[in-house]
Amino acid sequence: MDATDPAYGCRRCGQRLSRRGGELSCPDCGETIPIADGIPRFPVPDGVGESSHETFFDRLAPIYETPIWFRPLYRFLGGAAAPRDDRSMIASMLDLETGAETTITDDPDAPTVLDVACGTGRVARHVAADAGFVLGVDISAGMLERARRYAARDGSSNIAFARMSADRLWLEADAFDRVACCWALHVLPDVAAALAEAHRVLRPGGRFVGTTIVAEYVLDAAPVRAVARRAVGAEPFDVDDLRNHLRKAGFSSLEFDRRGAALFFRARAE
Ligand SMILES: C[S@@+](CC[C@H](N)C(=O)[O-])C[C@H]1O[C@@H](n2cnc3c(N)ncnc32)[C@H](O)[C@@H]1O
Ligand SMILES: [Zn+2]
């Protein structure tokens, strides 16, 4: 096992996967997971991998962090009430905000973080300096390729990325201290399964933090919601529905902070 390998778990038999040669393999059932360009590629549930929004995110990857995508869209959705940088708010909700940008903490008890639907790794990179280890998972190979490149550019040596679907994580139970899921719950085809997985991989008492969109402010307008739906299959939440989803998945101590159409949330895994 590579020292930096996270607790990848076999979904066929439950054993921990180990690295052998250029792949991950299960010592029990023989399942093998290829690793290409440093990124393990786990199987995704039928239909999820071919979805049109995966293709959309593959194409979006090169411009996602440039000034023409994330930031203006964030300002449009969040309005004047949204924090200048969503990542600072997310980091402080994760209790991971010392402001250190490049030096990785040497605290042996620094928390491990899973970033679900990490995209280009914006949030993963931001919190890495204060974390023991960060794993970013996403379905889009294009996004992950950018994520890997940007993390290498920034010298973030405690981040790894893997291709997985949020609703079927190849990770052992209780493996992480924190889970983040930012700007993604509204594009996932099976929100209940994704939340159940986030809960399963969090240690008891671990924190789940993220952002999603709600049908308020600019998304109160049906034509704007229609564009979001057509472009990426995005379905803004109703806050009460999201609260019910989180409770059903086993989360408690729910906190919500809405800024325009952007909803920041925090929960505790019981
Ligand atoms: C708007 S981006 C958010 C990226 C990142 N979390 C951020 O805050 O910048 C949404 C991400 O969700 C990913 N995604 C969509 N469906 C997914 C799935 N089933 N499993 C994992 N990731 C998924 C997309 O590939 C995309 O990278
Ligand atoms: Zn197995």
CSV table of C-alpha atoms and ligand atoms in Angstrom, one decimal:
chain,number,residue,atom,x,y,z
A,1,MET,CA,0.0,0.0,0.0
A,2,ASP,CA,1.2,3.5,-0.9
A,3,ALA,CA,1.7,5.6,2.2
A,4,THR,CA,-0.7,8.2,0.8
A,5,ASP,CA,-3.4,5.8,-0.3
A,6,PRO,CA,-6.7,6.5,1.4
A,7,ALA,CA,-8.9,3.6,2.7
A,8,TYR,CA,-10.3,2.4,-0.6
A,9,GLY,CA,-12.8,-0.4,0.1
A,10,CYS,CA,-13.9,-3.1,-2.3
A,11,ARG,CA,-17.6,-2.8,-3.1
A,12,ARG,CA,-17.9,-6.4,-4.0
A,13,CYS,CA,-16.6,-8.0,-0.8
A,14,GLY,CA,-15.8,-5.2,1.6
A,15,GLN,CA,-12.0,-5.8,1.9
A,16,ARG,CA,-9.5,-2.9,1.7
A,17,LEU,CA,-7.9,-2.5,-1.7
A,18,SER,CA,-4.2,-2.4,-1.9
A,19,ARG,CA,-1.9,-1.1,-4.6
A,20,ARG,CA,-0.1,-3.6,-6.7
A,21,GLY,CA,1.9,-2.5,-9.8
A,22,GLY,CA,-0.1,0.0,-11.7
A,23,GLU,CA,-3.5,-0.8,-10.2
A,24,LEU,CA,-5.5,-1.3,-7.0
A,25,SER,CA,-6.6,-4.8,-6.2
A,26,CYS,CA,-8.8,-6.7,-3.8
A,27,PRO,CA,-6.9,-9.4,-1.9
A,28,ASP,CA,-10.1,-11.3,-1.4
A,29,CYS,CA,-12.3,-11.3,-4.6
A,30,GLY,CA,-9.7,-10.2,-7.1
A,31,GLU,CA,-11.5,-7.0,-8.2
A,32,THR,CA,-8.9,-4.7,-9.9
A,33,ILE,CA,-9.2,-1.0,-10.4
A,34,PRO,CA,-7.0,0.6,-13.1
A,35,ILE,CA,-5.0,3.7,-12.3
A,36,ALA,CA,-4.4,6.1,-15.2
A,37,ASP,CA,-2.4,9.3,-15.0
A,38,GLY,CA,-2.2,8.8,-11.2
A,39,ILE,CA,-6.0,8.6,-10.9
A,40,PRO,CA,-7.8,5.4,-9.9
A,41,ARG,CA,-10.8,4.9,-12.1
A,42,PHE,CA,-13.6,3.1,-10.1
A,43,PRO,CA,-16.7,1.6,-11.7
A,44,VAL,CA,-19.7,3.9,-11.5
A,45,PRO,CA,-23.3,2.8,-11.3
A,46,ASP,CA,-25.0,2.0,-14.6
A,47,GLY,CA,-26.1,5.0,-16.6
A,48,VAL,CA,-24.3,7.6,-14.3
A,49,GLY,CA,-21.0,7.5,-16.3
A,50,GLU,CA,-22.7,8.2,-19.6
A,51,SER,CA,-24.9,11.1,-18.4
A,52,SER,CA,-24.9,14.2,-20.5
A,53,HIS,CA,-23.8,16.3,-17.6
A,54,GLU,CA,-20.6,14.3,-17.2
A,55,THR,CA,-19.8,15.2,-20.8
A,56,PHE,CA,-20.7,18.8,-19.9
A,57,PHE,CA,-18.3,18.9,-17.0
A,58,ASP,CA,-15.5,17.3,-19.0
A,59,ARG,CA,-15.9,20.1,-21.5
A,60,LEU,CA,-16.2,22.7,-18.8
A,61,ALA,CA,-13.1,21.7,-17.0
A,62,PRO,CA,-10.6,23.9,-18.9
A,63,ILE,CA,-12.5,27.1,-18.2
A,64,TYR,CA,-14.1,26.2,-14.8
A,65,GLU,CA,-11.5,28.1,-12.7
A,66,THR,CA,-10.9,30.9,-15.2
A,67,PRO,CA,-12.5,34.3,-14.7
A,68,ILE,CA,-15.3,33.4,-17.1
A,69,TRP,CA,-17.0,30.6,-15.2
A,70,PHE,CA,-17.1,29.9,-11.4
A,71,ARG,CA,-16.7,33.3,-10.0
A,72,PRO,CA,-19.3,35.2,-12.1
A,73,LEU,CA,-21.7,32.3,-11.7
A,74,TYR,CA,-21.2,32.3,-8.0
A,75,ARG,CA,-21.8,36.1,-7.8
A,76,PHE,CA,-24.9,35.7,-9.9
A,77,LEU,CA,-26.3,33.0,-7.7
A,78,GLY,CA,-25.2,34.3,-4.3
A,79,GLY,CA,-25.8,38.0,-4.9
A,80,ALA,CA,-24.4,40.7,-2.7
A,81,ALA,CA,-25.0,38.7,0.5
A,82,ALA,CA,-22.6,35.9,-0.5
A,83,PRO,CA,-19.1,35.8,1.0
A,84,ARG,CA,-16.4,37.1,-1.4
A,85,ASP,CA,-14.8,33.7,-1.5
A,86,ASP,CA,-17.1,30.7,-0.9
A,87,ARG,CA,-14.0,28.5,0.1
A,88,SER,CA,-13.2,30.6,3.2
A,89,MET,CA,-16.7,30.1,4.5
A,90,ILE,CA,-16.6,26.4,3.7
A,91,ALA,CA,-13.2,26.0,5.3
A,92,SER,CA,-14.4,27.7,8.5
A,93,MET,CA,-17.5,25.6,8.6
A,94,LEU,CA,-15.2,22.6,8.3
A,95,ASP,CA,-13.1,24.1,11.1
A,96,LEU,CA,-10.1,24.1,8.8
A,97,GLU,CA,-9.2,27.8,8.4
A,98,THR,CA,-5.8,28.9,9.6
A,99,GLY,CA,-5.2,30.9,6.5
A,100,ALA,CA,-2.0,29.0,5.7
A,101,GLU,CA,-2.0,28.7,1.9
A,102,THR,CA,1.0,26.6,1.1
A,103,THR,CA,2.7,25.0,4.2
A,104,ILE,CA,1.1,21.7,5.0
A,105,THR,CA,0.4,21.2,8.7
A,106,ASP,CA,2.7,18.9,10.6
A,107,ASP,CA,0.0,18.1,13.2
A,108,PRO,CA,-0.3,14.3,13.3
A,109,ASP,CA,-4.0,14.7,14.4
A,110,ALA,CA,-5.0,17.0,11.5
A,111,PRO,CA,-8.3,15.8,10.1
A,112,THR,CA,-8.7,13.8,7.0
A,113,VAL,CA,-11.1,15.3,4.4
A,114,LEU,CA,-13.1,13.8,1.6
A,115,ASP,CA,-14.3,16.3,-1.1
A,116,VAL,CA,-17.2,14.7,-3.0
A,117,ALA,CA,-17.8,15.9,-6.5
A,118,CYS,CA,-14.5,17.9,-6.1
A,119,GLY,CA,-14.4,19.2,-9.7
A,120,THR,CA,-11.1,20.9,-10.4
A,121,GLY,CA,-10.2,20.6,-6.7
A,122,ARG,CA,-10.9,24.3,-5.7
A,123,VAL,CA,-12.0,23.4,-2.2
A,124,ALA,CA,-9.7,20.4,-1.8
A,125,ARG,CA,-6.7,22.7,-2.5
A,126,HIS,CA,-8.0,25.4,-0.2
A,127,VAL,CA,-8.3,23.2,2.9
A,128,ALA,CA,-5.3,21.0,2.2
A,129,ALA,CA,-2.8,23.0,4.2
A,130,ASP,CA,-4.8,22.5,7.4
A,131,ALA,CA,-5.7,18.9,6.7
A,132,GLY,CA,-3.9,15.6,7.3
A,133,PHE,CA,-5.0,14.3,4.0
A,134,VAL,CA,-7.6,15.2,1.3
A,135,LEU,CA,-9.2,12.9,-1.2
A,136,GLY,CA,-11.2,14.5,-4.0
A,137,VAL,CA,-13.6,12.3,-5.9
A,138,ASP,CA,-15.6,13.2,-9.0
A,139,ILE,CA,-17.2,11.5,-11.9
A,140,SER,CA,-15.7,13.6,-14.6
A,141,ALA,CA,-12.2,12.5,-15.9
A,142,GLY,CA,-11.8,16.0,-17.4
A,143,MET,CA,-12.3,17.7,-14.1
A,144,LEU,CA,-10.0,15.3,-12.3
A,145,GLU,CA,-7.2,15.8,-14.8
A,146,ARG,CA,-7.4,19.6,-14.1
A,147,ALA,CA,-7.6,18.9,-10.3
A,148,ARG,CA,-4.4,16.8,-10.4
A,149,ARG,CA,-2.6,19.4,-12.5
A,150,TYR,CA,-3.6,22.3,-10.3
A,151,ALA,CA,-2.7,20.4,-7.1
A,152,ALA,CA,0.8,19.6,-8.5
A,153,ARG,CA,1.2,23.2,-9.5
A,154,ASP,CA,0.5,24.3,-6.0
A,155,GLY,CA,2.7,21.7,-4.4
A,156,SER,CA,-0.2,20.2,-2.5
A,157,SER,CA,1.3,16.8,-1.8
A,158,ASN,CA,-1.3,15.7,0.7
A,159,ILE,CA,-4.2,15.5,-1.9
A,160,ALA,CA,-5.2,12.6,-4.0
A,161,PHE,CA,-8.0,12.3,-6.6
A,162,ALA,CA,-10.0,9.3,-7.7
A,163,ARG,CA,-12.9,8.8,-10.2
A,164,MET,CA,-15.9,7.6,-8.3
A,165,SER,CA,-19.6,8.4,-8.3
A,166,ALA,CA,-20.9,10.2,-5.2
A,167,ASP,CA,-23.7,7.5,-4.8
A,168,ARG,CA,-21.2,4.6,-4.7
A,169,LEU,CA,-18.0,5.4,-2.9
A,170,TRP,CA,-15.3,2.8,-3.0
A,171,LEU,CA,-14.2,3.8,0.5
A,172,GLU,CA,-14.3,2.1,3.9
A,173,ALA,CA,-16.8,3.1,6.5
A,174,ASP,CA,-15.8,5.7,9.1
A,175,ALA,CA,-12.7,6.6,7.0
A,176,PHE,CA,-12.8,10.4,7.1
A,177,ASP,CA,-13.1,13.1,9.8
A,178,ARG,CA,-14.8,15.6,7.5
A,179,VAL,CA,-16.7,15.4,4.2
A,180,ALA,CA,-17.4,18.4,1.9
A,181,CYS,CA,-19.7,18.5,-1.1
A,182,CYS,CA,-19.8,21.8,-2.8
A,183,TRP,CA,-22.0,23.0,-5.6
A,184,ALA,CA,-22.9,19.5,-6.6
A,185,LEU,CA,-25.9,17.9,-4.7
A,186,HIS,CA,-28.3,19.6,-7.1
A,187,VAL,CA,-26.7,17.8,-10.1
A,188,LEU,CA,-26.6,14.3,-8.6
A,189,PRO,CA,-29.2,11.9,-9.9
A,190,ASP,CA,-29.6,10.1,-6.5
A,191,VAL,CA,-29.2,12.6,-3.7
A,192,ALA,CA,-30.4,10.1,-1.0
A,193,ALA,CA,-27.8,7.6,-2.0
A,194,ALA,CA,-25.0,10.3,-2.1
A,195,LEU,CA,-25.9,11.5,1.4
A,196,ALA,CA,-26.1,8.0,2.7
A,197,GLU,CA,-22.6,7.4,1.3
A,198,ALA,CA,-21.2,10.7,2.8
A,199,HIS,CA,-22.6,9.5,6.2
A,200,ARG,CA,-21.2,6.0,5.8
A,201,VAL,CA,-17.6,7.2,5.2
A,202,LEU,CA,-17.7,9.8,8.0
A,203,ARG,CA,-16.6,8.7,11.4
A,204,PRO,CA,-19.3,9.1,14.1
A,205,GLY,CA,-19.4,12.7,15.1
A,206,GLY,CA,-17.7,13.8,11.8
A,207,ARG,CA,-18.8,16.9,10.0
A,208,PHE,CA,-20.5,17.2,6.6
A,209,VAL,CA,-20.3,20.6,5.0
A,210,GLY,CA,-21.3,22.0,1.6
A,211,THR,CA,-23.1,24.3,-0.6
A,212,THR,CA,-26.0,23.8,-3.0
A,213,ILE,CA,-28.6,25.9,-4.8
A,214,VAL,CA,-32.2,26.6,-3.7
A,215,ALA,CA,-35.2,27.9,-5.6
A,216,GLU,CA,-34.9,31.5,-4.2
A,217,TYR,CA,-33.5,34.8,-5.3
A,218,VAL,CA,-32.5,34.5,-9.0
A,219,LEU,CA,-33.6,30.9,-9.0
A,220,ASP,CA,-37.1,31.9,-7.9
A,221,ALA,CA,-37.7,32.6,-11.6
A,222,ALA,CA,-38.9,29.6,-13.6
A,223,PRO,CA,-37.0,30.5,-16.8
A,224,VAL,CA,-33.7,30.7,-14.9
A,225,ARG,CA,-34.3,27.3,-13.4
A,226,ALA,CA,-35.2,25.9,-16.8
A,227,VAL,CA,-31.8,27.1,-18.2
A,228,ALA,CA,-30.0,25.5,-15.2
A,229,ARG,CA,-31.9,22.2,-15.8
A,230,ARG,CA,-31.2,22.1,-19.5
A,231,ALA,CA,-27.5,23.0,-19.2
A,232,VAL,CA,-26.5,20.6,-16.4
A,233,GLY,CA,-29.6,18.9,-15.1
A,234,ALA,CA,-29.4,21.1,-12.0
A,235,GLU,CA,-32.5,21.0,-9.7
A,236,PRO,CA,-32.5,23.6,-7.0
A,237,PHE,CA,-33.6,22.3,-3.6
A,238,ASP,CA,-36.3,23.4,-1.3
A,239,VAL,CA,-34.6,23.8,2.1
A,240,ASP,CA,-37.1,21.6,3.9
A,241,ASP,CA,-36.6,18.8,1.4
A,242,LEU,CA,-32.8,19.0,1.9
A,243,ARG,CA,-33.3,19.0,5.7
A,244,ASN,CA,-35.4,15.8,5.4
A,245,HIS,CA,-32.8,14.2,3.1
A,246,LEU,CA,-30.0,14.9,5.6
A,247,ARG,CA,-32.0,13.6,8.5
A,248,LYS,CA,-32.9,10.4,6.7
A,249,ALA,CA,-29.3,9.8,5.9
A,250,GLY,CA,-28.5,10.0,9.6
A,251,PHE,CA,-27.2,13.6,10.0
A,252,SER,CA,-28.1,15.8,12.9
A,253,SER,CA,-27.2,19.3,14.3
A,254,LEU,CA,-28.3,20.7,10.9
A,255,GLU,CA,-27.3,24.3,10.1
A,256,PHE,CA,-28.2,26.3,7.0
A,257,ASP,CA,-27.1,29.7,5.9
A,258,ARG,CA,-28.7,31.0,2.7
A,259,ARG,CA,-27.1,33.7,0.6
A,260,GLY,CA,-29.3,34.5,-2.4
A,261,ALA,CA,-29.8,31.2,-4.2
A,262,ALA,CA,-26.7,29.7,-2.5
A,263,LEU,CA,-27.3,27.5,0.5
A,264,PHE,CA,-24.4,26.7,2.8
A,265,PHE,CA,-25.0,23.7,5.1
A,266,ARG,CA,-23.4,21.9,7.9
A,267,ALA,CA,-24.4,18.7,9.6
A,268,ARG,CA,-23.0,16.1,12.0
A,269,ALA,CA,-22.9,12.3,11.4
A,270,GLU,CA,-24.4,10.4,14.3
B,1,LIG,C1,-20.3,22.7,-10.2
B,1,LIG,S1,-19.1,21.4,-10.1
B,1,LIG,C2,-18.5,21.7,-8.4
B,1,LIG,C3,-17.1,21.3,-8.3
B,1,LIG,C4,-16.4,21.7,-6.9
B,1,LIG,N1,-17.0,21.0,-5.8
B,1,LIG,C5,-16.4,23.2,-6.7
B,1,LIG,O1,-16.9,23.6,-5.6
B,1,LIG,O2,-15.9,23.9,-7.5
B,1,LIG,C6,-20.1,20.0,-9.9
B,1,LIG,C7,-19.3,18.7,-10.0
B,1,LIG,O3,-20.1,17.5,-9.8
B,1,LIG,C8,-19.6,16.5,-10.5
B,1,LIG,N2,-20.5,15.3,-10.5
B,1,LIG,C9,-21.7,15.3,-11.2
B,1,LIG,N3,-22.2,14.1,-11.0
B,1,LIG,C10,-21.5,13.4,-10.2
B,1,LIG,C11,-21.5,12.1,-9.6
B,1,LIG,N4,-22.5,11.3,-9.8
B,1,LIG,N5,-20.5,11.7,-8.7
B,1,LIG,C12,-19.5,12.5,-8.5
B,1,LIG,N6,-19.4,13.8,-9.0
B,1,LIG,C13,-20.3,14.2,-9.9
B,1,LIG,C14,-19.2,17.1,-11.8
B,1,LIG,O4,-18.4,16.3,-12.6
B,1,LIG,C15,-18.6,18.4,-11.4
B,1,LIG,O5,-17.2,18.3,-11.3
B,2,ZN,ZN,-13.2,-7.7,-3.1
